Coordinates of C-alpha atoms and ligand atoms in Angstrom, one line a residue:
X1 CA 0.0 0.0 0.0
X2 CA 1.2 3.6 -0.5
X3 CA 1.7 4.1 3.2
X4 CA 3.8 1.0 3.6
X5 CA 5.7 1.9 0.4
X6 CA 5.8 5.7 0.3
X7 CA 8.8 5.7 -2.1
X8 CA 7.4 3.6 -4.9
X9 CA 6.7 5.8 -7.9
X10 CA 3.4 6.6 -9.6
X11 CA 4.5 7.5 -13.1
X12 CA 8.2 6.5 -13.2
X13 CA 8.9 3.0 -14.5
X14 CA 9.8 0.3 -12.0
X15 CA 9.4 -3.5 -11.8
X16 CA 6.8 -5.0 -9.5
X17 CA 9.6 -5.8 -7.1
X18 CA 13.4 -6.6 -6.8
X19 CA 16.5 -5.0 -8.3
X20 CA 16.6 -3.1 -11.6
X21 CA 19.5 -1.3 -13.2
X22 CA 20.2 -0.3 -16.8
X23 CA 17.5 0.1 -19.4
X24 CA 18.3 -2.3 -22.2
X25 CA 17.4 -2.3 -25.9
X26 CA 14.6 0.3 -25.8
X27 CA 12.9 0.2 -29.2
X28 CA 9.7 0.8 -31.2
X29 CA 8.5 -2.2 -33.2
X30 CA 5.2 -2.6 -35.0
X31 CA 3.1 -0.3 -32.9
X32 CA 4.7 -1.2 -29.5
X33 CA 7.5 0.3 -27.4
X34 CA 9.7 -2.2 -25.7
X35 CA 11.9 -1.8 -22.7
X36 CA 14.1 -4.5 -21.4
X37 CA 16.1 -3.9 -18.2
X38 CA 18.9 -5.4 -16.0
X39 CA 17.0 -7.3 -13.4
X40 CA 17.7 -9.6 -10.4
X41 CA 14.4 -11.6 -10.3
X42 CA 15.4 -13.2 -7.0
X43 CA 16.0 -10.2 -4.8
X44 CA 16.4 -6.5 -4.3
X45 CA 20.2 -6.3 -4.5
X46 CA 22.6 -6.3 -7.4
X47 CA 23.9 -9.7 -8.6
X48 CA 26.2 -10.5 -11.5
X49 CA 23.7 -13.2 -12.5
X50 CA 21.6 -10.6 -14.4
X51 CA 18.5 -11.4 -16.4
X52 CA 16.7 -9.2 -19.0
X53 CA 13.2 -8.4 -17.8
X54 CA 10.8 -7.0 -20.4
X55 CA 7.9 -4.6 -20.4
X56 CA 5.9 -3.1 -23.3
X57 CA 4.0 0.1 -23.8
X58 CA 1.8 1.8 -26.3
X59 CA 2.6 5.3 -25.0
X60 CA 5.9 5.2 -23.0
X61 CA 3.9 5.9 -19.8
X62 CA 1.8 2.8 -19.1
X63 CA 3.8 -0.4 -19.1
X64 CA 2.8 -4.1 -19.1
X65 CA 5.1 -6.5 -17.4
X66 CA 6.0 -9.6 -19.5
X67 CA 8.1 -12.7 -18.7
X68 CA 11.8 -12.5 -18.6
X69 CA 13.3 -12.2 -22.1
X70 CA 16.9 -13.4 -21.4
X71 CA 18.1 -15.7 -18.7
X72 CA 21.8 -16.7 -18.0
X73 CA 21.6 -20.3 -18.8
X74 CA 23.9 -20.9 -21.8
X75 CA 27.7 -21.3 -21.7
X76 CA 28.2 -17.9 -23.4
X77 CA 26.1 -16.0 -20.7
X78 CA 25.8 -18.5 -17.8
X79 CA 27.2 -16.0 -15.4
X80 CA 25.0 -13.1 -16.4
X81 CA 23.1 -11.4 -19.3
X82 CA 24.4 -7.9 -19.1
X83 CA 23.5 -4.7 -21.0
X84 CA 22.9 -4.4 -24.7
X85 CA 20.9 -2.7 -27.4
X86 CA 18.4 -3.3 -30.1
X87 CA 18.7 -2.6 -33.8
X88 CA 15.7 -2.6 -36.2
X89 CA 17.0 -4.0 -39.5
X90 CA 15.8 -2.4 -42.8
X91 CA 13.5 -5.3 -43.5
X92 CA 11.8 -4.4 -40.2
X93 CA 13.3 -7.1 -38.1
X94 CA 14.5 -6.4 -34.6
X95 CA 17.7 -8.0 -33.2
X96 CA 19.4 -7.7 -29.8
X97 CA 23.1 -7.6 -29.1
X98 CA 24.0 -8.0 -25.4
X99 CA 27.0 -8.9 -23.2
X100 CA 27.2 -12.3 -21.7
X101 CA 29.4 -13.3 -18.8
X102 CA 30.5 -16.7 -20.1
X103 CA 31.5 -19.9 -18.3
X104 CA 35.1 -18.6 -17.9
X105 CA 33.8 -15.3 -16.4
X106 CA 34.8 -13.5 -19.6
X107 CA 32.7 -10.7 -21.1
X108 CA 31.6 -11.6 -24.7
X109 CA 29.0 -10.2 -27.0
X110 CA 25.9 -12.2 -28.0
X111 CA 23.1 -12.0 -30.6
X112 CA 19.4 -12.8 -30.0
X113 CA 16.4 -12.6 -32.3
X114 CA 12.7 -12.9 -31.7
X115 CA 11.3 -16.4 -31.9
X116 CA 8.2 -15.1 -33.6
X117 CA 8.6 -11.6 -35.2
X118 CA 4.8 -11.5 -35.8
X119 CA 4.1 -11.8 -32.0
X120 CA 3.2 -8.2 -31.2
X121 CA 4.9 -8.3 -27.8
X122 CA 8.0 -10.3 -28.9
X123 CA 7.7 -12.5 -25.8
X124 CA 10.4 -15.0 -26.6
X125 CA 13.9 -14.5 -27.8
X126 CA 16.3 -17.0 -29.3
X127 CA 20.0 -16.8 -28.7
X128 CA 22.0 -17.3 -31.9
X129 CA 23.8 -20.6 -32.4
X130 CA 27.0 -18.8 -33.3
X131 CA 27.2 -17.1 -29.9
X132 CA 29.4 -15.5 -28.8
X133 CA 29.5 -13.4 -31.9
X134 CA 32.3 -11.2 -30.5
X135 CA 35.1 -12.4 -28.2
X136 CA 37.3 -10.5 -25.9
X137 CA 40.0 -8.4 -27.8
X138 CA 43.7 -9.2 -27.2
X139 CA 45.1 -7.4 -24.3
X140 CA 41.8 -6.5 -22.7
X141 CA 40.9 -7.8 -19.2
X142 CA 38.2 -10.4 -19.1
X143 CA 35.7 -8.2 -17.2
X144 CA 36.3 -5.0 -19.1
X145 CA 34.5 -5.4 -22.4
X146 CA 30.8 -4.8 -22.5
X147 CA 27.5 -3.1 -23.5
X148 CA 27.3 -3.3 -27.4
X149 CA 25.5 -0.3 -28.9
X150 CA 22.7 -0.1 -31.4
X151 CA 24.2 -1.0 -34.9
X152 CA 24.3 1.5 -37.7
X153 CA 24.5 0.9 -41.4
X154 CA 27.0 3.0 -43.3
X155 CA 27.7 3.9 -47.0
X156 CA 29.5 0.6 -47.7
X157 CA 26.6 -1.6 -46.7
X158 CA 28.4 -2.7 -43.5
X159 CA 27.0 -2.6 -40.0
X160 CA 28.9 -1.0 -37.2
X161 CA 28.7 -1.2 -33.4
X162 CA 30.8 0.1 -30.6
X163 CA 31.6 -1.8 -27.3
X164 CA 32.9 -0.2 -24.1
X165 CA 36.2 -1.1 -22.6
X166 CA 39.4 0.2 -21.2
X167 CA 43.2 -0.4 -21.3
X168 CA 45.5 1.0 -18.6
X169 CA 42.8 3.5 -17.6
X170 CA 42.2 4.7 -21.2
X171 CA 38.4 4.5 -21.8
X172 CA 37.8 2.9 -25.2
X173 CA 34.8 2.5 -27.6
X174 CA 35.9 -0.4 -29.8
X175 CA 34.5 -0.4 -33.3
X176 CA 33.3 -3.5 -35.1
X177 CA 32.1 -4.1 -38.7
X178 CA 29.8 -6.8 -40.0
X179 CA 27.8 -7.6 -43.2
X180 CA 25.4 -10.0 -41.5
X181 CA 25.4 -9.0 -37.8
X182 CA 26.7 -12.5 -36.9
X183 CA 30.3 -12.3 -38.1
X184 CA 32.1 -9.2 -36.7
X185 CA 35.6 -7.9 -37.2
X186 CA 37.3 -5.3 -35.0
X187 CA 38.3 -2.2 -36.9
X188 CA 42.0 -1.4 -36.4
X189 CA 41.4 1.8 -34.5
X190 CA 38.7 2.3 -31.9
X191 CA 36.0 4.9 -32.7
X192 CA 37.2 6.9 -29.7
X193 CA 39.4 6.7 -26.6
X194 CA 40.2 9.1 -23.8
X195 CA 43.2 8.6 -21.5
X196 CA 42.6 8.5 -17.8
X197 CA 38.8 8.1 -18.0
X198 CA 38.6 4.5 -16.8
X199 CA 36.2 1.9 -18.2
X200 CA 33.3 3.1 -20.4
X201 CA 29.9 1.5 -20.0
X202 CA 26.7 1.7 -22.0
X203 CA 28.2 3.6 -24.9
X204 CA 25.6 5.2 -27.2
X205 CA 26.4 6.7 -30.6
X206 CA 23.6 8.5 -32.5
X207 CA 23.0 11.3 -35.0
X208 CA 21.2 14.5 -34.1
X209 CA 19.8 17.1 -36.6
X210 CA 21.8 20.3 -36.8
X211 CA 18.5 22.1 -37.2
X212 CA 15.4 21.1 -35.4
X213 CA 14.0 19.0 -32.6
X214 CA 13.2 15.9 -34.6
X215 CA 15.2 12.7 -34.2
X216 CA 16.8 10.6 -36.9
X217 CA 17.4 6.9 -37.4
X218 CA 20.7 5.7 -36.0
X219 CA 21.9 4.7 -39.5
X220 CA 21.7 8.3 -40.8
X221 CA 25.4 9.1 -41.0
X222 CA 25.9 12.3 -42.9
X223 CA 23.0 14.0 -44.7
X224 CA 25.5 16.6 -46.2
X225 CA 26.3 18.1 -42.9
X226 CA 22.7 18.1 -41.7
X227 CA 23.6 16.0 -38.7
X228 CA 26.1 15.8 -35.9
X229 CA 26.9 12.7 -33.9
X230 CA 26.7 12.3 -30.2
X231 CA 29.0 9.8 -28.4
X232 CA 27.8 9.2 -24.9
X233 CA 29.8 7.2 -22.4
X234 CA 29.0 6.0 -18.9
X235 CA 32.0 6.5 -16.8
X236 CA 32.1 3.7 -14.2
X237 CA 34.7 5.5 -12.1
X238 CA 32.2 8.2 -11.1
X239 CA 28.9 6.7 -12.3
X240 CA 28.2 9.6 -14.6
X241 CA 26.9 9.8 -18.2
X242 CA 29.1 12.2 -20.3
X243 CA 28.8 13.1 -23.9
X244 CA 30.6 14.7 -26.8
X245 CA 29.2 16.3 -29.9
X246 CA 31.1 15.9 -33.1
X247 CA 31.3 14.9 -36.8
X248 CA 31.4 11.3 -37.9
X249 CA 32.9 10.2 -41.2
X250 CA 32.1 6.6 -42.0
X251 CA 34.5 6.5 -44.9
X252 CA 37.5 7.6 -42.9
X253 CA 35.9 5.8 -40.0
X254 CA 36.7 8.8 -37.8
X255 CA 34.9 10.7 -35.1
X256 CA 36.0 14.2 -34.5
X257 CA 34.5 15.6 -31.3
X258 CA 34.1 19.3 -30.8
X259 CA 34.3 19.2 -27.0
X260 CA 36.7 17.3 -24.8
X261 CA 35.6 14.6 -22.4
X262 CA 36.7 15.6 -19.0
X263 CA 35.1 15.5 -15.6
X264 CA 33.7 19.0 -16.0
X265 CA 32.2 18.8 -19.4
X266 CA 28.8 18.0 -20.8
X267 CA 26.6 15.5 -18.9
X268 CA 23.2 14.3 -19.8
X269 CA 22.1 14.9 -16.2
X270 CA 24.0 16.4 -13.3
X271 CA 22.2 14.4 -10.6
X272 CA 21.6 10.6 -10.4
X273 CA 21.2 9.3 -13.9
X274 CA 23.3 6.5 -15.4
X275 CA 23.6 3.9 -18.1
X276 CA 21.3 5.8 -20.4
X277 CA 20.3 4.6 -23.8
X278 CA 18.5 6.3 -26.7
X279 CA 16.4 5.0 -29.6
X280 CA 14.7 6.5 -32.6
X281 CA 10.9 6.6 -32.5
X282 CA 9.7 6.6 -36.1
X283 CA 6.1 7.3 -35.0
X284 CA 6.8 10.8 -33.7
X285 CA 10.1 11.3 -35.4
X286 CA 12.0 11.8 -32.2
X287 CA 15.0 10.3 -30.3
X288 CA 14.1 9.1 -26.9
X289 CA 16.4 8.7 -23.9
X290 CA 16.0 6.6 -20.8
X291 CA 18.3 6.0 -17.9
X292 CA 18.6 4.2 -14.6
X293 CA 18.2 6.3 -11.5
X294 CA 19.4 4.3 -8.5
X295 CA 18.5 4.5 -4.8
X296 CA 20.1 6.9 -2.3
X297 CA 19.0 5.0 0.8
X298 CA 21.0 2.1 2.4
X299 CA 21.2 -1.5 1.6
X300 CA 19.1 -2.3 4.7
X301 CA 16.5 0.1 3.4
X302 CA 16.5 -1.6 0.0
X303 CA 16.0 -5.0 1.6
X304 CA 13.2 -3.6 3.7
X305 CA 11.5 -2.1 0.7
X306 CA 12.1 -5.2 -1.5
X307 CA 13.1 -3.2 -4.5
X308 CA 15.8 -0.9 -5.9
X309 CA 16.0 1.4 -8.9
X310 CA 13.6 3.4 -11.1
X311 CA 13.9 4.6 -14.7
X312 CA 13.9 8.3 -15.6
X313 CA 10.8 9.5 -17.4
X314 CA 11.5 9.0 -21.1
X315 CA 12.9 12.2 -22.6
X316 CA 13.0 13.6 -26.1
X317 CA 16.6 14.7 -26.9
X318 CA 17.8 17.0 -29.6
X319 CA 20.7 19.4 -30.4
X320 CA 20.5 22.9 -29.1
X321 CA 20.3 25.7 -31.6
X322 CA 23.8 26.8 -30.5
X323 CA 25.0 23.3 -31.6
X324 CA 27.1 23.1 -28.4
X325 CA 24.9 20.9 -26.2
X326 CA 21.9 18.6 -26.1
X327 CA 18.4 19.6 -24.9
X328 CA 16.1 17.2 -23.2
X329 CA 12.4 17.3 -22.4
X330 CA 9.9 14.8 -20.8
X331 CA 8.0 13.0 -23.6
X332 CA 4.7 14.8 -24.3
X333 CA 2.7 11.7 -23.4
X334 CA 3.1 12.5 -19.7
X335 CA 0.4 15.2 -20.3
X336 CA -2.3 12.4 -20.5
X337 CA -1.8 12.0 -16.8
X338 CA -2.1 15.7 -16.0
X339 CA -5.1 16.9 -14.0
X340 CA -6.1 19.9 -11.8
X341 CA -4.2 22.5 -13.7
X342 CA -3.3 25.5 -11.5
X343 CA -1.3 28.6 -12.3
X344 CA -0.8 32.3 -12.4
X345 CA 1.1 34.9 -14.4
X346 CA 3.2 38.0 -13.6
X347 CA 3.5 37.7 -9.9
X348 CA 6.2 39.5 -8.0
X349 CA 8.1 37.3 -5.7
X350 CA 9.9 39.6 -3.3
X351 CA 13.2 38.9 -1.7
X352 CA 12.8 36.5 1.2
X353 CA 9.3 35.3 0.3
X354 CA 7.6 32.1 -0.7
X355 CA 4.2 31.2 -2.2
X356 CA 2.5 27.8 -1.9
X357 CA 1.3 26.2 -5.1
X358 CA -2.1 24.9 -4.0
X359 CA -4.7 22.7 -5.6
X360 CA -2.5 19.9 -6.8
X361 CA -1.2 16.6 -5.4
X362 CA 2.2 17.9 -4.6
X363 CA 3.8 14.5 -4.1
X364 CA 2.8 13.5 -7.6
X365 CA 3.1 16.6 -9.8
X366 CA 4.5 18.4 -12.8
X367 CA 5.3 22.1 -12.4
X368 CA 6.8 24.7 -14.7
X369 CA 7.8 28.1 -13.6
X370 CA 9.6 30.9 -15.4
X371 CA 11.3 33.9 -13.8
X372 CA 11.9 37.3 -15.2
X373 CA 14.8 39.3 -13.8
X374 CA 15.3 43.1 -14.0
X375 CA 18.0 45.2 -12.4
X376 CA 20.5 42.6 -13.3
X377 CA 23.3 45.1 -12.6
X378 CA 22.6 44.3 -8.9
X379 CA 23.8 40.7 -9.4
X380 CA 26.7 39.4 -7.3
X381 CA 30.1 39.2 -8.8
X382 CA 31.5 35.8 -9.6
X383 CA 34.2 34.7 -12.1
X384 CA 32.9 31.3 -13.2
X385 CA 36.2 30.0 -14.5
X386 CA 37.5 27.2 -12.3
X387 CA 34.3 27.0 -10.3
X388 CA 32.7 23.6 -9.8
X389 CA 28.9 24.4 -9.8
X390 CA 28.2 21.4 -7.6
X391 CA 30.5 22.6 -5.0
X392 CA 29.0 26.1 -5.2
X393 CA 25.5 24.7 -4.8
X394 CA 26.7 22.7 -1.7
X395 CA 28.4 25.7 -0.1
X396 CA 25.6 28.1 -1.0
X397 CA 22.6 25.8 -0.2
X398 CA 19.0 26.9 -0.4
X399 CA 19.2 28.6 3.0
X400 CA 22.1 31.0 2.0
X401 CA 20.7 34.3 1.0
X402 CA 22.2 35.9 -2.1
X403 CA 21.1 38.8 -4.3
X404 CA 19.6 37.0 -7.4
X405 CA 18.9 33.7 -5.8
X406 CA 18.3 31.3 -4.5
X407 CA 14.9 31.3 -6.3
X408 CA 13.0 28.3 -7.6
X409 CA 10.8 25.5 -6.2
X410 CA 10.6 23.7 -2.8
X411 CA 9.4 20.2 -3.7
X412 CA 8.2 17.5 -1.3
X413 CA 8.1 20.1 1.5
X414 CA 6.5 19.5 4.9
X415 CA 4.1 22.2 6.1
X416 CA 6.8 23.8 8.4
X417 CA 9.5 23.3 5.7
X418 CA 11.5 20.9 8.0
X419 CA 11.7 18.7 4.9
X420 CA 12.2 20.1 1.5
X421 CA 14.0 19.4 -1.8
X422 CA 15.0 22.8 -3.2
X423 CA 15.6 23.2 -6.9
X424 CA 16.8 26.7 -7.5
X425 CA 18.9 29.2 -9.5
X426 CA 21.5 31.8 -8.7
X427 CA 22.6 34.5 -11.1
X428 CA 26.1 36.1 -11.0
X429 CA 27.8 38.7 -13.1
X430 CA 31.4 39.1 -14.3
X431 CA 32.6 41.8 -16.7
X432 CA 29.1 42.3 -18.1
X433 CA 28.6 38.6 -18.6
X434 CA 26.0 36.6 -16.6
X435 CA 26.3 33.1 -15.2
X436 CA 23.2 31.1 -14.2
X437 CA 23.7 28.2 -11.8
X438 CA 21.1 25.6 -11.2
X439 CA 21.1 23.6 -8.0
X440 CA 19.1 20.6 -6.5
X441 CA 19.6 20.7 -2.8
X442 CA 18.7 17.4 -1.0
X443 CA 20.3 18.3 2.3
X444 CA 16.9 18.8 4.0
X445 CA 15.0 16.3 1.9
X446 CA 14.4 13.9 4.8
X447 CA 14.6 13.9 8.6
X448 CA 16.1 10.4 8.2
X449 CA 19.9 9.8 8.5
X450 CA 21.9 7.3 6.6
X451 CA 20.7 8.6 3.2
X452 CA 22.9 10.1 0.5
X453 CA 21.7 13.7 0.4
X454 CA 24.4 15.0 -1.9
X455 CA 23.5 18.4 -3.5
X456 CA 23.9 18.6 -7.2
X457 CA 24.6 21.7 -9.4
X458 CA 25.4 22.8 -12.9
X459 CA 25.6 25.8 -15.1
X460 CA 22.7 26.7 -17.4
X461 CA 23.9 28.2 -20.7
X462 CA 21.4 31.1 -21.0
X463 CA 21.7 34.8 -20.9
X464 CA 19.2 36.2 -18.3
X465 CA 19.3 39.6 -20.1
X466 CA 17.7 38.0 -23.1
X467 CA 15.7 35.1 -21.7
X468 CA 13.6 34.2 -18.8
X469 CA 14.9 31.5 -16.5
X470 CA 12.6 28.5 -16.6
X471 CA 12.4 25.4 -14.5
X472 CA 10.2 22.3 -14.9
X473 CA 10.2 19.7 -12.1
X474 CA 8.5 16.3 -12.1
X475 CA 7.8 15.1 -8.6
X476 CA 7.0 11.5 -8.0
X477 CA 7.2 10.3 -4.3
X478 CA 11.0 9.6 -4.2
X479 CA 12.2 11.1 -7.5
X480 CA 12.5 14.7 -8.4
X481 CA 13.5 15.3 -12.0
X482 CA 14.3 18.9 -13.0
X483 CA 14.8 20.6 -16.3
X484 CA 16.4 24.1 -16.3
X485 CA 16.4 26.5 -19.2
X486 CA 13.9 24.5 -21.3
X487 CA 15.9 21.3 -20.8
X488 CA 19.4 22.6 -21.3
X489 CA 20.4 21.5 -17.8
X490 CA 18.8 18.4 -16.2
X491 CA 19.2 17.3 -12.6
X492 CA 17.6 14.2 -11.1
X493 CA 17.5 13.4 -7.4
X494 CA 16.2 10.6 -5.2
X495 CA 14.7 11.6 -1.8
X496 CA 13.0 9.8 1.0
X497 CA 10.8 12.2 3.0
X498 CA 9.2 11.1 6.2
X499 CA 6.9 14.1 6.8
X500 CA 6.2 15.3 3.2
X501 CA 4.4 12.1 2.2
X502 CA 1.1 11.8 0.5
X503 CA -1.4 14.6 1.3
X504 CA 1.2 16.1 3.7
X505 CA 3.6 17.0 0.9
X506 CA 3.5 20.6 -0.3
X507 CA 5.0 22.6 -3.2
X508 CA 6.2 26.2 -3.0
X509 CA 7.8 28.7 -5.2
X510 CA 10.4 30.7 -3.3
X511 CA 12.9 33.5 -3.5
X512 CA 15.4 33.8 -0.7
X513 CA 17.6 36.3 -2.5
X514 CA 17.4 40.0 -1.6
X515 CA 16.4 41.1 -5.1
X516 CA 12.8 40.5 -6.1
X517 CA 12.1 38.4 -9.2
X518 CA 8.9 38.1 -11.3
X519 CA 7.2 34.8 -11.8
X520 CA 6.1 35.5 -15.4
X521 CA 4.3 32.2 -15.7
X522 CA 3.6 29.3 -13.5
X523 CA 1.6 26.1 -14.3
X524 CA 1.3 23.0 -12.3
X525 CA -0.6 19.8 -12.5
X526 CA -1.4 16.8 -10.4
X527 CA -0.1 13.7 -12.2
X528 CA -2.4 10.7 -12.1
X529 CA -1.0 7.3 -11.4
X530 CA 0.2 5.4 -14.5
X531 CA -0.4 1.7 -15.0
X532 CA 3.1 0.4 -14.5
X533 CA 3.9 -3.3 -14.3
X534 CA 1.2 -3.8 -11.8
X535 CA 1.4 -7.4 -10.6
X536 CA -1.9 -9.1 -10.6
X537 CA -2.6 -10.7 -7.2
X538 CA -4.2 -14.1 -7.7
X539 CA -6.3 -15.0 -4.8
X540 CA -6.3 -18.8 -4.4
X541 CA -9.4 -20.3 -3.0
X542 CA -9.2 -23.8 -1.6
Ligands
FRU1 C1 26.2 -0.3 -16.0 C2 26.6 -1.8 -16.0 C3 26.9 -2.3 -17.4 C4 26.7 -3.7 -17.3 C5 25.5 -3.8 -16.3 C6 25.5 -5.0 -15.4 O1 25.4 0.0 -14.9 O2 27.6 -2.0 -15.1 O3 28.2 -2.0 -17.8 O4 26.4 -4.3 -18.5 O5 25.5 -2.6 -15.6 O6 24.2 -5.1 -14.8

């Protein structure tokens, strides 16, 4: 019941029970969205003996739980069916490539195909007789070669995939070629490598349109300069998803990135968000991104709850107009769960004030707010170079008064604000240039101890002289997913309130800076419960 399980989500994907990590092989096929995921069917904790669980959806919001798709029972995966990706072949046939932990505890890559491609839900998957289709490369450690990407077809009629690895701390995306998806050969040079970054997991490589929000199929490689390519890597060393934007040339087999991959460069999300994977949705012409959001409570808490891990709400992803970063936004289908719209426009929010957003279920909500700033010459001075925004957000938490900021939302707040998750902005100036910092402060999110309440923070690349500063936050019991600047900066957090539960939870807009700001527009909705993997209880009568 909701009271016994206050942290189970209402519209974020999770299994009926037990452990979940990475999303695997998300895809659209014949009218149905499929999501597989790393799952321990026997308990709430991680195990190497991973299975692929499987759910299907018509709308990316409501999901039906199916039987396990892959189990670790063959010599080439007997110790675990690890992460992988789907590819829809031109003749409209899906395939899956995934990592198996074989009987020697070696990571190898395997192929699986649907038993009956005309089964609308693709219940059963057959592992190929040639498995493993890719063996460990020479000189790579047995447990450092995993997570094959979606395949793309290039000018020469050959398929390509990348697989994550490392050698002597250099993170590597190995590149493979194949004409039949069964026989693969390693290209002499990797698609990309970065010294010192450690092992890369769940690599994703996809094109984005230079102009527009639509997505394109993974096999679109050039389009006369109309696309750029994103290489996303999960860095195991710090459990973060980083990405680069660049140009891919399939003839030279070369990827030239326009930004470096270092710890302070582009991330898909600056909170808890890992092992993401994208796919092209041909129905709505968009690229969709999903990721694993793990727990912040303890192992004992996980055992008591009987489950661990949620998926982020699926997001559309596209290249920003400035071509320097990606933009993400919750899929529009979430709007079918909206009810009780409330809102107002052009309201002054004076320094040191807050206003409650009433009339919605604040523990299960979607809120958008935009702030207009005048008198920007009053902003505090800060030279942003060399500043780590996460450290800045931790030092200057939501209770530290500034000039412009902190202003934003207090989510999952108890009536006396003892508990609150604060998502807010601060604005600084330096030689006529403005810096916007976005923070998600979990330090007061729960009265409980023994929970990871790390504060997150990142810059938002907008100019407050030209644009309003917007924030959208999805609140769902124990997950708070925030999108700053129209989706330019995303921060996801997990929180475990004890007071701000159910009807007790409140939502506020606040401004604890000394300068007043204008809420130019606020809209908020209750979000109804989605139908997600609800386990039917069979009552046996004797
Ligand atoms: C990422 C990851 C993958 C691996 C899987 C195992 O979270 O470590 O590299 O395939 O999880 O469950």
